[in-house]
């Protein structure tokens, strides 16, 4: 996003004056590395409350796809809609797409507009769905992916938000701007319910390790190293990124 000259100067000056920068993901580190040396930036991944976001007690019927995002362009909703419209019908249990956060118009069969949902109502909404699709074009870190994983919902996402799961095990990574790849991922998860259940369990198990307490410990460790002159940068990478 193009900022005003004043805000651009403030942002640049802030990172120049900082002794150290803590980024919530490798994507954010890569972005800020255009302005400051990468050794000045550490990574502490954000977490998720797996006591609040939990899987349903019983498997939900049908096949519900969830999209969460306030910006339909940057979050790639157009590509998801194109893919979803190509999914085969299933009679009484047609796949549904639930859209949260975006105001979209027009006649869209099988698309349920949820509008703006208070955050305290999101755990119950996740539990009613099977797959979260986030074909975002850029994302510092997408908390909805981690919340979905904790809720036993399989994430399908592009490279940036896919940094918090392992492709093919606890989620599906897709290319940017690729409705065909989204369609293939959804077809695979819809036609192979047991594979979907396995990935949902793996996603939940992984989310249980991505806690806010761990994030706090990572931040404390980074600050300690900065103050004591320890080895930097510190990167709290996910297990498969180490």
Tab-separated table of C-alpha atoms in Angstrom:
chain	number	residue	atom	x	y	z
A	1	UNK	CA	0.000	0.000	0.000
A	2	UNK	CA	1.332	3.428	-0.920
A	3	UNK	CA	1.585	5.611	2.166
A	4	UNK	CA	1.814	9.375	2.360
A	5	UNK	CA	5.383	10.736	2.335
A	6	UNK	CA	5.050	11.631	6.019
A	7	UNK	CA	3.993	8.143	7.113
A	8	UNK	CA	6.574	6.541	4.858
A	9	UNK	CA	9.285	8.629	6.518
A	10	UNK	CA	7.973	7.781	10.013
A	11	UNK	CA	7.945	4.044	9.264
A	12	UNK	CA	11.420	4.067	7.766
A	13	UNK	CA	12.827	6.194	10.575
A	14	UNK	CA	11.270	3.921	13.218
A	15	UNK	CA	12.954	0.761	11.920
A	16	UNK	CA	16.245	2.612	11.519
A	17	UNK	CA	16.176	3.779	15.163
A	18	UNK	CA	15.120	0.410	16.596
A	19	UNK	CA	17.824	-1.696	18.239
A	20	UNK	CA	16.029	-4.810	17.030
A	21	UNK	CA	12.802	-5.784	15.258
A	22	UNK	CA	10.495	-8.699	16.110
A	23	UNK	CA	8.485	-10.035	13.165
A	24	UNK	CA	5.572	-12.501	13.463
A	25	UNK	CA	6.522	-14.502	10.350
A	26	UNK	CA	9.238	-15.035	7.723
A	27	UNK	CA	7.123	-13.015	5.262
A	28	UNK	CA	7.247	-9.940	7.503
A	29	UNK	CA	10.973	-10.410	8.002
A	30	UNK	CA	11.540	-10.593	4.247
A	31	UNK	CA	9.448	-7.455	3.772
A	32	UNK	CA	11.307	-5.367	6.374
A	33	UNK	CA	14.651	-6.718	5.146
A	34	UNK	CA	14.242	-4.344	2.215
A	35	UNK	CA	14.818	-1.488	4.664
A	36	UNK	CA	17.170	-2.885	7.315
A	37	UNK	CA	19.701	-5.749	7.456
A	38	UNK	CA	18.014	-9.141	8.037
A	39	UNK	CA	20.268	-9.798	11.050
A	40	UNK	CA	18.404	-6.957	12.795
A	41	UNK	CA	15.096	-8.901	12.584
A	42	UNK	CA	14.058	-11.911	14.677
A	43	UNK	CA	10.931	-14.053	14.308
A	44	UNK	CA	8.401	-14.887	17.028
A	45	UNK	CA	5.321	-16.558	15.561
A	46	UNK	CA	1.927	-15.513	16.883
A	47	UNK	CA	-0.122	-18.135	18.680
A	48	UNK	CA	-3.666	-19.433	19.060
A	49	UNK	CA	-5.751	-20.320	22.119
A	50	UNK	CA	-6.485	-24.014	21.577
A	51	UNK	CA	-8.699	-24.022	24.670
A	52	UNK	CA	-11.101	-21.565	23.000
A	53	UNK	CA	-10.781	-22.825	19.422
A	54	UNK	CA	-11.627	-26.528	19.598
A	55	UNK	CA	-12.924	-29.185	17.161
A	56	UNK	CA	-16.626	-30.148	17.240
A	57	UNK	CA	-17.636	-33.069	19.434
A	58	UNK	CA	-19.279	-34.717	16.420
A	59	UNK	CA	-18.367	-34.447	12.738
A	60	UNK	CA	-20.538	-31.975	10.884
A	61	UNK	CA	-22.570	-33.215	7.885
A	62	UNK	CA	-22.037	-31.973	4.352
A	63	UNK	CA	-18.978	-30.080	3.112
A	64	UNK	CA	-18.610	-26.442	4.181
A	65	UNK	CA	-15.818	-24.227	2.943
A	66	UNK	CA	-14.972	-21.122	4.970
A	67	UNK	CA	-13.394	-17.841	3.876
A	68	UNK	CA	-12.407	-15.214	6.451
A	69	UNK	CA	-11.130	-11.816	5.344
A	70	UNK	CA	-12.053	-8.170	5.179
A	71	UNK	CA	-10.417	-7.345	1.830
A	72	UNK	CA	-11.801	-9.477	-1.034
A	73	UNK	CA	-9.073	-8.344	-3.451
A	74	UNK	CA	-5.960	-8.804	-1.319
A	75	UNK	CA	-7.350	-11.952	0.311
A	76	UNK	CA	-8.048	-13.571	-3.092
A	77	UNK	CA	-11.783	-14.193	-2.720
A	78	UNK	CA	-12.275	-13.900	-6.490
A	79	UNK	CA	-10.101	-16.965	-7.114
A	80	UNK	CA	-11.963	-18.958	-4.480
A	81	UNK	CA	-15.356	-18.073	-5.977
A	82	UNK	CA	-14.209	-19.181	-9.435
A	83	UNK	CA	-12.988	-22.494	-8.021
A	84	UNK	CA	-16.035	-23.090	-5.838
A	85	UNK	CA	-18.441	-22.543	-8.733
A	86	UNK	CA	-16.820	-25.491	-10.522
A	87	UNK	CA	-17.329	-27.983	-7.684
A	88	UNK	CA	-19.831	-30.754	-8.462
A	89	UNK	CA	-23.206	-30.714	-6.745
A	90	UNK	CA	-24.001	-33.376	-4.159
A	91	UNK	CA	-27.798	-33.326	-4.074
A	92	UNK	CA	-29.112	-32.594	-0.597
A	93	UNK	CA	-25.575	-32.092	0.661
A	94	UNK	CA	-24.233	-29.609	-1.877
A	95	UNK	CA	-20.944	-28.020	-0.808
A	96	UNK	CA	-21.403	-24.585	0.738
A	97	UNK	CA	-19.083	-21.590	0.893
A	98	UNK	CA	-19.403	-19.402	3.981
A	99	UNK	CA	-17.939	-15.918	3.504
A	100	UNK	CA	-17.057	-13.962	6.648
A	101	UNK	CA	-15.960	-10.335	6.687
A	102	UNK	CA	-16.508	-9.355	3.031
A	103	UNK	CA	-19.580	-7.699	1.564
A	104	UNK	CA	-20.217	-9.350	-1.809
A	105	UNK	CA	-23.166	-8.847	-4.117
A	106	UNK	CA	-24.829	-10.738	-6.933
A	107	UNK	CA	-26.498	-14.121	-7.208
A	108	UNK	CA	-24.045	-16.706	-5.912
A	109	UNK	CA	-25.553	-20.186	-5.506
A	110	UNK	CA	-24.399	-22.136	-2.462
A	111	UNK	CA	-22.578	-19.069	-1.094
A	112	UNK	CA	-23.683	-18.060	2.408
A	113	UNK	CA	-22.866	-14.462	3.295
A	114	UNK	CA	-22.100	-14.340	7.010
A	115	UNK	CA	-21.102	-10.660	7.085
A	116	UNK	CA	-19.100	-9.341	10.031
A	117	UNK	CA	-18.888	-11.875	12.856
A	118	UNK	CA	-17.765	-10.897	16.395
A	119	UNK	CA	-14.550	-12.647	17.332
A	120	UNK	CA	-16.180	-14.337	20.322
A	121	UNK	CA	-18.613	-16.043	17.907
A	122	UNK	CA	-15.894	-17.356	15.585
A	123	UNK	CA	-15.067	-20.591	17.496
A	124	UNK	CA	-18.591	-21.917	16.964
A	125	UNK	CA	-18.516	-20.872	13.311
A	126	UNK	CA	-15.226	-22.691	12.671
A	127	UNK	CA	-16.654	-25.844	14.246
A	128	UNK	CA	-19.426	-25.915	11.638
A	129	UNK	CA	-16.980	-25.967	8.714
A	130	UNK	CA	-14.598	-28.515	7.213
A	131	UNK	CA	-12.078	-26.499	5.190
A	132	UNK	CA	-10.726	-22.932	5.350
A	133	UNK	CA	-9.493	-21.449	2.063
A	134	UNK	CA	-7.323	-18.319	2.120
A	135	UNK	CA	-5.849	-17.613	-1.349
A	136	UNK	CA	-4.393	-14.320	-0.147
A	137	UNK	CA	-1.962	-12.380	-2.324
A	138	UNK	CA	0.047	-11.244	0.702
A	139	UNK	CA	-0.344	-11.734	4.435
A	140	UNK	CA	2.006	-10.967	7.287
A	141	UNK	CA	0.440	-13.800	9.247
A	142	UNK	CA	-3.154	-14.998	9.016
A	143	UNK	CA	-4.558	-15.751	12.462
A	144	UNK	CA	-7.663	-17.294	10.893
A	145	UNK	CA	-5.483	-20.137	9.579
A	146	UNK	CA	-4.199	-20.971	13.063
A	147	UNK	CA	-7.689	-20.616	14.551
A	148	UNK	CA	-9.089	-22.959	11.902
A	149	UNK	CA	-6.346	-25.510	12.542
A	150	UNK	CA	-7.078	-25.469	16.283
A	151	UNK	CA	-10.749	-26.028	15.411
A	152	UNK	CA	-9.998	-29.153	13.377
A	153	UNK	CA	-10.551	-27.343	10.067
A	154	UNK	CA	-8.131	-28.138	7.223
A	155	UNK	CA	-6.419	-24.975	5.882
A	156	UNK	CA	-5.882	-24.416	2.161
A	157	UNK	CA	-3.717	-21.336	1.688
A	158	UNK	CA	-1.107	-19.584	-0.420
A	159	UNK	CA	2.556	-19.377	0.534
A	160	UNK	CA	2.513	-16.634	3.189
A	161	UNK	CA	-0.175	-18.031	5.536
A	162	UNK	CA	0.935	-21.592	4.696
A	163	UNK	CA	4.107	-20.963	6.713
A	164	UNK	CA	2.277	-22.181	9.836
A	165	UNK	CA	1.430	-25.680	8.530
A	166	UNK	CA	3.125	-28.542	6.689
A	167	UNK	CA	1.904	-28.958	3.143
A	168	UNK	CA	0.130	-32.256	2.539
A	169	UNK	CA	0.097	-33.179	6.231
A	170	UNK	CA	-1.696	-30.459	8.207
A	171	UNK	CA	-2.875	-28.325	5.295
A	172	UNK	CA	-2.637	-27.729	1.546
A	173	UNK	CA	-0.425	-25.024	0.043
A	174	UNK	CA	-1.644	-23.566	-3.258
A	175	UNK	CA	-0.074	-21.194	-5.816
A	176	UNK	CA	-1.110	-17.554	-6.056
A	177	UNK	CA	-3.999	-16.594	-8.370
A	178	UNK	CA	-4.798	-20.215	-9.271
A	179	UNK	CA	-8.502	-21.190	-9.160
A	180	UNK	CA	-7.688	-24.591	-10.679
A	181	UNK	CA	-5.363	-25.454	-7.788
A	182	UNK	CA	-8.040	-24.402	-5.293
A	183	UNK	CA	-10.619	-26.555	-7.092
A	184	UNK	CA	-8.304	-29.583	-7.066
A	185	UNK	CA	-7.566	-29.167	-3.354
A	186	UNK	CA	-11.270	-28.876	-2.508
A	187	UNK	CA	-12.181	-31.864	-4.671
A	188	UNK	CA	-9.495	-33.950	-2.987
A	189	UNK	CA	-10.713	-33.034	0.506
A	190	UNK	CA	-14.375	-33.471	-0.416
A	191	UNK	CA	-13.944	-36.850	-2.121
A	192	UNK	CA	-11.550	-38.272	0.488
A	193	UNK	CA	-13.189	-37.675	3.873
A	194	UNK	CA	-10.771	-39.958	5.721
A	195	UNK	CA	-7.763	-38.057	4.338
A	196	UNK	CA	-9.499	-34.851	5.390
A	197	UNK	CA	-10.017	-36.179	8.908
A	198	UNK	CA	-6.330	-37.170	9.154
A	199	UNK	CA	-5.231	-33.703	8.068
A	200	UNK	CA	-7.697	-32.087	10.470
A	201	UNK	CA	-6.247	-34.100	13.357
A	202	UNK	CA	-2.705	-33.165	12.309
A	203	UNK	CA	-3.704	-29.506	12.059
A	204	UNK	CA	-5.198	-29.577	15.546
A	205	UNK	CA	-2.118	-31.263	17.021
A	206	UNK	CA	0.136	-28.675	15.420
A	207	UNK	CA	-2.015	-25.755	16.586
A	208	UNK	CA	-1.702	-27.016	20.150
A	209	UNK	CA	2.046	-26.299	19.947
A	210	UNK	CA	1.527	-22.766	18.575
A	211	UNK	CA	0.575	-21.137	21.871
A	212	UNK	CA	0.600	-17.524	22.981
A	213	UNK	CA	2.741	-18.646	25.928
A	214	UNK	CA	5.398	-19.885	23.485
A	215	UNK	CA	5.245	-16.594	21.617
A	216	UNK	CA	5.800	-14.696	24.909
A	217	UNK	CA	8.810	-16.880	25.731
A	218	UNK	CA	10.250	-16.241	22.269
A	219	UNK	CA	9.858	-12.479	22.698
A	220	UNK	CA	11.503	-12.635	26.144
A	221	UNK	CA	14.412	-14.602	24.673
A	222	UNK	CA	14.872	-12.071	21.866
A	223	UNK	CA	14.872	-9.136	24.301
A	224	UNK	CA	17.336	-10.950	26.575
A	225	UNK	CA	19.711	-11.538	23.665
A	226	UNK	CA	19.479	-7.919	22.534
A	227	UNK	CA	20.220	-6.613	26.039
A	228	UNK	CA	23.015	-9.096	26.784
A	229	UNK	CA	24.588	-9.117	23.342
A	230	UNK	CA	23.662	-12.722	22.560
A	231	UNK	CA	23.525	-14.372	19.138
A	232	UNK	CA	20.992	-12.800	16.753
A	233	UNK	CA	18.732	-13.023	14.870
A	234	UNK	CA	16.570	-15.450	16.794
A	235	UNK	CA	14.065	-17.355	14.682
A	236	UNK	CA	11.226	-19.271	16.317
A	237	UNK	CA	10.561	-21.263	13.175
A	238	UNK	CA	7.931	-23.954	12.955
A	239	UNK	CA	9.396	-27.479	13.346
A	240	UNK	CA	9.515	-28.204	9.597
A	241	UNK	CA	11.280	-24.878	8.917
A	242	UNK	CA	14.162	-25.486	11.338
